[in-house]
Structure formats: C-alpha cells, structure tokens
Coordinates of C-alpha atoms and ligand atoms in Angstrom, one line a residue:
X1 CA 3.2 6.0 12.1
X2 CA 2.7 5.6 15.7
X3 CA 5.2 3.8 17.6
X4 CA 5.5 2.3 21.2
X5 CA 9.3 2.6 22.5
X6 CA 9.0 0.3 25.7
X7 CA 12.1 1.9 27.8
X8 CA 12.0 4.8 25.3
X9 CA 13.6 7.3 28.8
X10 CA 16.7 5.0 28.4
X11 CA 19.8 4.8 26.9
X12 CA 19.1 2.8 23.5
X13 CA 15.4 4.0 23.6
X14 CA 15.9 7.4 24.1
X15 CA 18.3 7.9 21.0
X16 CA 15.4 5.4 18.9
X17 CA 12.7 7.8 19.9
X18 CA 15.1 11.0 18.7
X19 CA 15.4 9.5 15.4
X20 CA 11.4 8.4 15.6
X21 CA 10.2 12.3 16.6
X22 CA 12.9 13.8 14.1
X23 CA 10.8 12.4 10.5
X24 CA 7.9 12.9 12.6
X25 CA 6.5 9.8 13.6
X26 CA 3.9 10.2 16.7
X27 CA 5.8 8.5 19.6
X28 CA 4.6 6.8 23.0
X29 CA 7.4 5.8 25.3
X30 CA 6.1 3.2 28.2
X31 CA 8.8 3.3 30.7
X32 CA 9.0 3.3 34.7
X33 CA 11.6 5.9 35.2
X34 CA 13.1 2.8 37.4
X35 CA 17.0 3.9 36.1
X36 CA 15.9 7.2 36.6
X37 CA 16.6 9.8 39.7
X38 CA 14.9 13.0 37.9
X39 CA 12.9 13.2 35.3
X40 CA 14.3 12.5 31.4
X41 CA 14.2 15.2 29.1
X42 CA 12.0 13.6 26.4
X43 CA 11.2 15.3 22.9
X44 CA 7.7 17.2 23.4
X45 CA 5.6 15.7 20.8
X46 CA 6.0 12.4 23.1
X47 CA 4.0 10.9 24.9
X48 CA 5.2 9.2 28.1
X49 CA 3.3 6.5 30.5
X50 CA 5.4 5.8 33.4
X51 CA 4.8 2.4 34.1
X52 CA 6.2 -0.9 34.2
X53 CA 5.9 -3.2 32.2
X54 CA 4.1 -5.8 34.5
X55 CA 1.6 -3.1 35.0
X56 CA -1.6 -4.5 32.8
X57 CA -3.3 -1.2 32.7
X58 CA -0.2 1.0 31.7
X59 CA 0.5 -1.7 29.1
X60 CA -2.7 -1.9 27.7
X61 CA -2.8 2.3 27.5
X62 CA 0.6 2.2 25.7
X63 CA -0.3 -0.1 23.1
X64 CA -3.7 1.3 22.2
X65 CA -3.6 2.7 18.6
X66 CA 0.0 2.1 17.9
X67 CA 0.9 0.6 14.4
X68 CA 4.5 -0.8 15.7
X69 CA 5.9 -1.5 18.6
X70 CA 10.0 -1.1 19.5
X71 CA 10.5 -3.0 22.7
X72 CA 13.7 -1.6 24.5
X73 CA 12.6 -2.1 28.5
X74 CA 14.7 -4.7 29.8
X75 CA 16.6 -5.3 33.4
X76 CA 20.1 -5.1 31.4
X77 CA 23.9 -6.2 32.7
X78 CA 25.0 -8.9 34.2
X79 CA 23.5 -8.2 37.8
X80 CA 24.9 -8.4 41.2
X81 CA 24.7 -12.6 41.8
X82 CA 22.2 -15.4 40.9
X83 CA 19.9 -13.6 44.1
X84 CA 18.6 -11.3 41.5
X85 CA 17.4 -13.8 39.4
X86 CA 13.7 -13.4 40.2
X87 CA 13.8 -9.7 39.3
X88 CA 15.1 -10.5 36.1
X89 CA 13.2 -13.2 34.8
X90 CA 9.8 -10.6 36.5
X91 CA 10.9 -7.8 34.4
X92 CA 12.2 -9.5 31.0
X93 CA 9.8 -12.4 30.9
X94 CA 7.2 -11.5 32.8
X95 CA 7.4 -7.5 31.0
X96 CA 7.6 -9.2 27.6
X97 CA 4.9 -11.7 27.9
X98 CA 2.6 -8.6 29.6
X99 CA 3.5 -6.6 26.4
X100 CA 2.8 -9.4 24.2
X101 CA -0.4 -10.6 25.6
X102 CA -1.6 -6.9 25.2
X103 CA -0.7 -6.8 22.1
X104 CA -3.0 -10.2 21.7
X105 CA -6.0 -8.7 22.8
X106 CA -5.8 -5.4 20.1
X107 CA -5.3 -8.0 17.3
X108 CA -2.2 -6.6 16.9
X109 CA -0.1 -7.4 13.4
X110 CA 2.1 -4.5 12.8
X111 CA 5.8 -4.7 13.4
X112 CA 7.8 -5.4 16.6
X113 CA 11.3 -4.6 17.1
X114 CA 12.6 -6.2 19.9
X115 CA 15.9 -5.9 21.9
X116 CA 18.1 -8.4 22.2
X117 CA 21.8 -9.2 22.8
X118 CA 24.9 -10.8 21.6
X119 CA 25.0 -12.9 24.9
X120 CA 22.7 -15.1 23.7
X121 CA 25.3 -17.3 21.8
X122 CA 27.3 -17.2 25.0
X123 CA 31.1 -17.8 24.3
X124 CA 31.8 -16.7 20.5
X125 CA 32.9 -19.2 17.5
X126 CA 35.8 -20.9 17.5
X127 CA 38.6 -22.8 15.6
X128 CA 40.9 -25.1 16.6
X129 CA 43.9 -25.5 14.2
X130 CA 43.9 -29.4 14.5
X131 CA 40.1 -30.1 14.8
X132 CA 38.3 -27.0 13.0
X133 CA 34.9 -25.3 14.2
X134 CA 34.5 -26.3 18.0
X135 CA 32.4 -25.6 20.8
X136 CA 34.4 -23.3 24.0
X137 CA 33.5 -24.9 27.1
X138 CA 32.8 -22.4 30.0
X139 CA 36.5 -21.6 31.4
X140 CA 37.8 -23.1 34.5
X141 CA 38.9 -21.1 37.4
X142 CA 42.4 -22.9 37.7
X143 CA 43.2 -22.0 33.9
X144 CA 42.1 -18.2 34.3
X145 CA 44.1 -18.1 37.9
X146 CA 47.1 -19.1 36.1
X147 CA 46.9 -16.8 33.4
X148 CA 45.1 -19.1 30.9
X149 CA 42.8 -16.8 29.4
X150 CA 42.4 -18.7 25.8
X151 CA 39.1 -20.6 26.0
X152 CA 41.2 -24.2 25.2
X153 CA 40.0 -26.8 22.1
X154 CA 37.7 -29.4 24.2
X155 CA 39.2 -32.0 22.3
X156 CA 43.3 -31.4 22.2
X157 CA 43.8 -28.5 24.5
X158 CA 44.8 -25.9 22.1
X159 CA 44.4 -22.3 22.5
X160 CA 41.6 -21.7 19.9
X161 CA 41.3 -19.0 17.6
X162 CA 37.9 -16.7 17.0
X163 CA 35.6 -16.5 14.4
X164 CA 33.1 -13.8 13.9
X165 CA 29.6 -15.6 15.0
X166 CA 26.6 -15.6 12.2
X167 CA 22.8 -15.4 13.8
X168 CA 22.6 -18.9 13.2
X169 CA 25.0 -20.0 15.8
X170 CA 23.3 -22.1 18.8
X171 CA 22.5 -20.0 21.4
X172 CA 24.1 -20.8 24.8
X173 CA 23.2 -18.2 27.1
X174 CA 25.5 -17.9 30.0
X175 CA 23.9 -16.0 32.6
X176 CA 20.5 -15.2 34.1
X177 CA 20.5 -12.1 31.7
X178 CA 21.4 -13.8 28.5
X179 CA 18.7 -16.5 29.7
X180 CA 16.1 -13.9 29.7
X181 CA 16.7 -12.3 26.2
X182 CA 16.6 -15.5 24.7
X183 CA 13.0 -15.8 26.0
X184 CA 12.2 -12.7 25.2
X185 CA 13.4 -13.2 21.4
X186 CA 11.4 -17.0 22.0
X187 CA 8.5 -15.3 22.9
X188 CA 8.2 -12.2 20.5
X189 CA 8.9 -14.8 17.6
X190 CA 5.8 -17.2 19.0
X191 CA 4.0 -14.1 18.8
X192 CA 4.8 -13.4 15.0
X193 CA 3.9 -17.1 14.1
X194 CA 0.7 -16.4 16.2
X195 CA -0.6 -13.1 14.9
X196 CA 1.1 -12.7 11.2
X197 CA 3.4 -10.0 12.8
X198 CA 6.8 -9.2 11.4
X199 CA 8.9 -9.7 14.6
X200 CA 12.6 -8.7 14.3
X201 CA 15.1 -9.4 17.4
X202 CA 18.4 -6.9 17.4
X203 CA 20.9 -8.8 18.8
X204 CA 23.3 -5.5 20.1
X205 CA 27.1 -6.3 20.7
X206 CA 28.8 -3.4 23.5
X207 CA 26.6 -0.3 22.8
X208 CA 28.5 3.1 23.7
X209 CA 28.0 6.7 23.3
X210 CA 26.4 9.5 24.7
X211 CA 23.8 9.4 27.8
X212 CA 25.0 6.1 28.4
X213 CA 24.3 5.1 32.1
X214 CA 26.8 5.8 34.3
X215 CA 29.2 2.8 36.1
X216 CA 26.7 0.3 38.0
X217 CA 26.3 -3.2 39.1
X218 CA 24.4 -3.1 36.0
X219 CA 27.0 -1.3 33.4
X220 CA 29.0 -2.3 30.4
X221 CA 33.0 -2.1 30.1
X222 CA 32.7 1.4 28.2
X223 CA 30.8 2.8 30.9
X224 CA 32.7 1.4 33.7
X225 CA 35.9 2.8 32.0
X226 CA 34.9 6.3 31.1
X227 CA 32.9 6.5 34.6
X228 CA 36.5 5.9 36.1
X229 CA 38.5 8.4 33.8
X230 CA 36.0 11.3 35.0
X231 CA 36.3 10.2 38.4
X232 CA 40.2 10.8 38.0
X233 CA 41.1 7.1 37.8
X234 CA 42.5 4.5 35.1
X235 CA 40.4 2.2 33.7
X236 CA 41.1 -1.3 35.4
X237 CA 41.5 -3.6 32.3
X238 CA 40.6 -7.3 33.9
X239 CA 42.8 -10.4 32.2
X240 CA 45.6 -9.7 30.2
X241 CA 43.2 -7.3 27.7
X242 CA 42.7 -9.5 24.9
X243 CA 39.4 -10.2 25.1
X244 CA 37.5 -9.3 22.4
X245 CA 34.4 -7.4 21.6
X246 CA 32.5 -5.2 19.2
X247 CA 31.5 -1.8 20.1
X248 CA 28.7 -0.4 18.6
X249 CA 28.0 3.2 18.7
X250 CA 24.7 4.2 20.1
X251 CA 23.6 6.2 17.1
X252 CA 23.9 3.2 14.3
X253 CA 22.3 1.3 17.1
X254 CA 19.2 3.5 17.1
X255 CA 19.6 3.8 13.0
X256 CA 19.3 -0.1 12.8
X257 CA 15.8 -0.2 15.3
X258 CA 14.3 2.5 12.6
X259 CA 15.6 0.3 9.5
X260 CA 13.8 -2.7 11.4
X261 CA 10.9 -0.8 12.1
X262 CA 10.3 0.1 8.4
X263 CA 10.6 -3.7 7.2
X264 CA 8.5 -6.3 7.0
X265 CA 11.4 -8.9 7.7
X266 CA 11.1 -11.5 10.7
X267 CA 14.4 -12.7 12.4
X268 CA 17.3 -12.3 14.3
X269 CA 20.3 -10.1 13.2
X270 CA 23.2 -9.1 15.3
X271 CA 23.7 -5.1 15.2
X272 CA 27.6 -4.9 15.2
X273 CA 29.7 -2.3 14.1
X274 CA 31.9 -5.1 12.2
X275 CA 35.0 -3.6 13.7
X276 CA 36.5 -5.5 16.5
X277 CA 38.6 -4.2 18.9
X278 CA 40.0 -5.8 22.5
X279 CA 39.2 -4.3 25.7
X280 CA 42.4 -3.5 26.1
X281 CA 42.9 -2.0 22.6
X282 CA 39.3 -0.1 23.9
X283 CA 40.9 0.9 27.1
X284 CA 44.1 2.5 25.5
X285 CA 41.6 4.7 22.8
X286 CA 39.3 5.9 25.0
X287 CA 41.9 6.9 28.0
X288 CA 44.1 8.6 25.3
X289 CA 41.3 10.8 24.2
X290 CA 40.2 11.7 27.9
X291 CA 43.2 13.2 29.1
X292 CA 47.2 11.7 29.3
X293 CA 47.2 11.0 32.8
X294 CA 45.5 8.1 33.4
X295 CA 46.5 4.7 31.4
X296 CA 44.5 1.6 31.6
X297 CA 46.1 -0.8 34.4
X298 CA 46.2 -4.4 33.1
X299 CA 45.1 -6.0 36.0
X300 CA 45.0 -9.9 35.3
X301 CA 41.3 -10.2 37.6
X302 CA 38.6 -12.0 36.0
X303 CA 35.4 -12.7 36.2
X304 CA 34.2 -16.3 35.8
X305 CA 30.7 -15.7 34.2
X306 CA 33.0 -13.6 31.5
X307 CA 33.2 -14.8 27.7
X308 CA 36.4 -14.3 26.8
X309 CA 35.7 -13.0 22.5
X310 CA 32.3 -12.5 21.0
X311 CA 32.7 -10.9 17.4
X312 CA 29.7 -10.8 15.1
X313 CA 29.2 -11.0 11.7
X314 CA 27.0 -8.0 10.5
X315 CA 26.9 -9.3 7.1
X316 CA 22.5 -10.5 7.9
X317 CA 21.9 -6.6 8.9
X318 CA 23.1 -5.3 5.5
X319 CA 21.5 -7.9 3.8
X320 CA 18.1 -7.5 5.0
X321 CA 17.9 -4.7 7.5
X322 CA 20.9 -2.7 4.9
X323 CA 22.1 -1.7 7.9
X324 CA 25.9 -0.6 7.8
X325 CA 27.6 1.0 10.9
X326 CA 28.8 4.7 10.3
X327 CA 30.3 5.6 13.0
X328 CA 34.1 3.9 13.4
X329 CA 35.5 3.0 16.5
X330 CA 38.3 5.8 16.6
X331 CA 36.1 8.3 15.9
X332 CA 33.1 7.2 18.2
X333 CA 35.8 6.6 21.2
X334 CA 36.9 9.9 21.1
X335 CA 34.2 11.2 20.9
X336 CA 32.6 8.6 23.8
X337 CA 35.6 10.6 26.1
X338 CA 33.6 14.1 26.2
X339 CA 29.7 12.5 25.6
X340 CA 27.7 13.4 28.7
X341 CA 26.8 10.3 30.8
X342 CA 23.6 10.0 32.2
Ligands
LIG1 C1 27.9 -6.5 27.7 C2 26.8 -6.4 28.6 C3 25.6 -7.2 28.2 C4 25.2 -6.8 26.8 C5 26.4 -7.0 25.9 C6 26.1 -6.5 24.5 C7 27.0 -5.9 31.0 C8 27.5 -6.3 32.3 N1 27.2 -6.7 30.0 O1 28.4 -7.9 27.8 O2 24.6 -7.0 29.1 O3 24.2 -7.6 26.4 O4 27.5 -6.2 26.4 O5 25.8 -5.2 24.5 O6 26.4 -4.9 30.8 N2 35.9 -5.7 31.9 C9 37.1 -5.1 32.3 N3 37.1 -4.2 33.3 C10 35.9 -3.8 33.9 C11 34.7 -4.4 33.5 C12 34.8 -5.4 32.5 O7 38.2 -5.4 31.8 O8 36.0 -3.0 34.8 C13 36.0 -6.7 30.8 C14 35.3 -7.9 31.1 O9 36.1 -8.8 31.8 C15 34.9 -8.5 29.8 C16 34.7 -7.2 28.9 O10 35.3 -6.1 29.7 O11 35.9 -9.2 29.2 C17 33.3 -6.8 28.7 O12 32.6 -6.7 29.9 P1 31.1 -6.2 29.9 O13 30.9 -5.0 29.1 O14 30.7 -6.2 31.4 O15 30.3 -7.5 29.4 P2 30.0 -8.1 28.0 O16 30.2 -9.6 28.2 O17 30.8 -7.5 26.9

C-alpha cells in the first residue's frame, strides 16, 4: 500500500511511518521541515517532499498514486496568545482543506486517517452529586487565585467529580487550537460523505515518548517536565497537581494510526491509554526515574485557558479500531526519563 504521512518528520508521524516502512508499505512523508533545525533521519525506502501544506504543487505531488492518506501536519500546542491565531487557522484549516481539495481532484476514495485531539470536548465530563451529568463552565480567575481549582456544579456550586468522556460528548473547543482540529475533523468527515472515503479522526489525549519535541511555546506538560529535569531543574507542577490527564505513549499512538489505516470504519475515537494519572502523580514518576535530585515543586500557578481533567474512554478504539494501549504508564515514564528528545 502506498501511504501519505502529512508531518511524517515529526513526532507522531515519524513513529507512524517506522511502523509503515517496517511491513513494508511504500511511504511518502509531505512535511516542511518547519519544527526542524537539521535534517530528520527518515527510513530510506521514504520518500520525502518538503513542503507545506498550503503549497498546491507539493500537495498535489504527495498525493499522486497514494491508496491512503495519514494526515499528521498540524500547528500543535496551545500557542503563545490569540496573535497567532491567523497562523493556526492558515496551517490547520487552510493545510487540511489544500490536502483535501487535492485529494478531490484524483478522485480519491481510499482511507484517511486524520489527527485530532482530546481538546476538542474542551473541559472533560462531569458529575455533580446533587444534580448528576453537568456541563463545567470555563473557570473563573477569582476561584483559581484562591486555590479553587475544582471546576464548580453551574447549578449548586459543588466541587464536581470526573467522568471518563465517550466520542459522543459535545465538543467545546477552548482555544484557537482545539478550534482548528474540530474543523479539521469537520472537514475530513465532509470529505468522506463527499467522496465514499472511510475518514477516521484520532482524537490523541497527552502523547509522550521518545523524539518528542523538546520544551516550546508549543510543548506538552511531559515535554516541558523532562526538558527541565535534563536541564538540571524540577518540574514546576502548576495548581495544586490534581489535574487530570491521560498519557498516551507514542508507540500505541502510532499502533492505533496503522489499525485505522487498515479499516474501513468512519468516525471519531479517542486514542487513550485508559490509565489516568494527575500531573502531579505524572511529575513525581517521571522525576523519580530521572535522577533523585530534583522533585516536582507544586507551584499553585495556573493558566486560565487550562482544563482542569480530561479522561477518555478508550472503550470506541477497541471496539472498532481493537486498539488496546500496551504500554503502561510506569513503564513508559521510566522509560520517557532516558528517551532522546528531539
Ligand atoms: C495537551 C496539548 C494539546 C494536545 C493535548 C492532547 C499543549 C500545550 N497542549 O493539552 O495540544 O492536543 O495535550 O495530546 O501541547 N502544566 C504544568 N506545568 C507546566 C505546564 C503544564 O503543571 O509547566 C499542567 C497544565 O496546567 C495542565 C497540564 O499540565 O493542567 C497539561 O498541560 P498541557 O500538556 O500543556 O496541555 P493539555 O491541556 O493537556
């Protein structure tokens, strides 16, 4: 099969096409070296365009001949303020609807594996002990500068309690980010209704592991943290650390895009590792493992665009992807304390 990783030099991509190459599928990787300051060792048999997606001719190149397409390029992270919000709505829209439009033109019905992200649903699920399933407002500044970190029942005021979120959830993205992989998985799904493509969205909680890029504007809590352990310092651990996510490791990440790829099944799944941990809790493993000098410091910061617990459900992904994470949190942490970051 011939397959078009779109960001196939980064993080997520570059472990899909290592799995891809390794049975022996023929690989293309469209990517603009963007994140990159030399050049990404990429398996030989691939080949690589270096081009952006909003680039019409390197899009149309990449897609020529391919018989599924895993579409990975994205502007990821939360960004630096709303300023960027041009460049990511460019690059995520504009790249997606570029792809898809090529795609178009070469009658294309094959499958399409897109990337998307837990933020979509915004703040997790939620239970209130008096009033059941409710909605968590945003939180307020005055609550999280005095320490009130529990997104509060909209109706009494209660701390509430989570609830692992299912794909069918309403999606209430939260920043310009989450905004942008909703249209992406809007647009990709059009496509599918349009062109009698399978279309299947990942919707990734925190991915970790090896090659992951190193502490930006742009990085997850994992990188942040192990970025500051090599750099001698202790992870700064913002609230009180019981925020709640689920870290998923890079390899059953990549696992899931090839079990997508091989099935004809349209639809959204999140791609969790079904083991949730606090970023605390994350904080404490990872440190431990890297060396015994430097604890996590609870710090109390926050910031406001922050969802306080977003736990999945990966019961959809073995149903009809029959994807199971392997690798457990322990294990993968410890591990995540040596991996080389890129
Ligand atoms: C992250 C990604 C998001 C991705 C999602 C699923 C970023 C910025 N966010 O969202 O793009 O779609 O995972 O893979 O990449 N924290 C600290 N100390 C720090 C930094 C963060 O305690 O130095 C805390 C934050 O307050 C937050 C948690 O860690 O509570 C997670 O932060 P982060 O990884 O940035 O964002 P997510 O919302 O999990």
């Amino acid at each position: 099969m011939r397959v078009l990783v779109t960001g196939g030099a980064g993080f997520i991509g570059g472990h899909v096409v290592d799995r891809l190459t390794a049975r022996g599928d023929d690989v293309v990787v469209l990517d603009s070296l963007a994140a990159h300051e030399k050049k990404p060792a990429l398996p030989d048999s691939v080949e690589l365009i270096v081009g952006d997606l909003r680039d019409e001719q390197a899009v149309r190149r990449a897609v020529e001949g391919v018989d599924a397409v895993c579409h990975q390029a994205a502007r990821v992270g939360l960004g630096v303020d709303f300023d960027d919000v041009a460049a990511y709505v460019a690059d995520n829209d504009g790249g997606t609807a570029n792809l898809l439009r090529a795609l178009w033109r070469r009658s294309f019905s094959g499958r399409l594996v897109v990337a998307s992200s837990m933020v979509v649903y915004g703040e997790g699920r939620y239970r209130c002990r008096e009033h059941g399933d409710v909605r968590a407002e945003p939180r307020r500044a005055p609550d999280l500068d005095a320490g009130r970190f529990e997104p509060r029942c909209p109706r009494c005021g209660a701390d509430l309690a989570w609830a692992s979120v299912p794909e069918d959830a309403p999606l209430d993205p939260r920043n310009v980010y989450a905004a942008t992989k909703v249209h992406t998985e809007h647009l990709s799904f059009l496509y599918g209704r349009e062109s009698g493509a399978a279309v299947c969205a990942l919707r990734y909680h925190n991915v970790y592991g090896p090659r992951m890029p190193r502490d930006t504007p742009y990085a997850g809590v994992a990188s942040i943290f192990r970025s500051a352990l090599e750099a001698g310092a202790a992870p700064r651990v913002f609230e009180d650390g019981g925020q709640t996510r689920d870290f998923v490791h890079v390899g059953d990440v990549a696992r899931a895009n090839l079990l997508a790829l091989d099935r004809e099944w349209t639809g959204a799944c999140n791609i969790a590792s079904g083991e949730p941990h606090t970023v605390g809790d994350m904080a404490r493993t990872l440190a431990a493992a890297f060396s015994e000098q430097h604890g996590p410091v609870v710090t109390g910061e926050y910031r406001l665009g922050d969802v306080r617990h977003v736990v999945a459900s990966p019961d959809l992904a073995a149903e009809k992807l029959d994807f199971r994470a392997e690798t457990g949190f322990a294990e993968g942490m410890t591990a995540f304390a040596r991996d080389p970051l890129r």
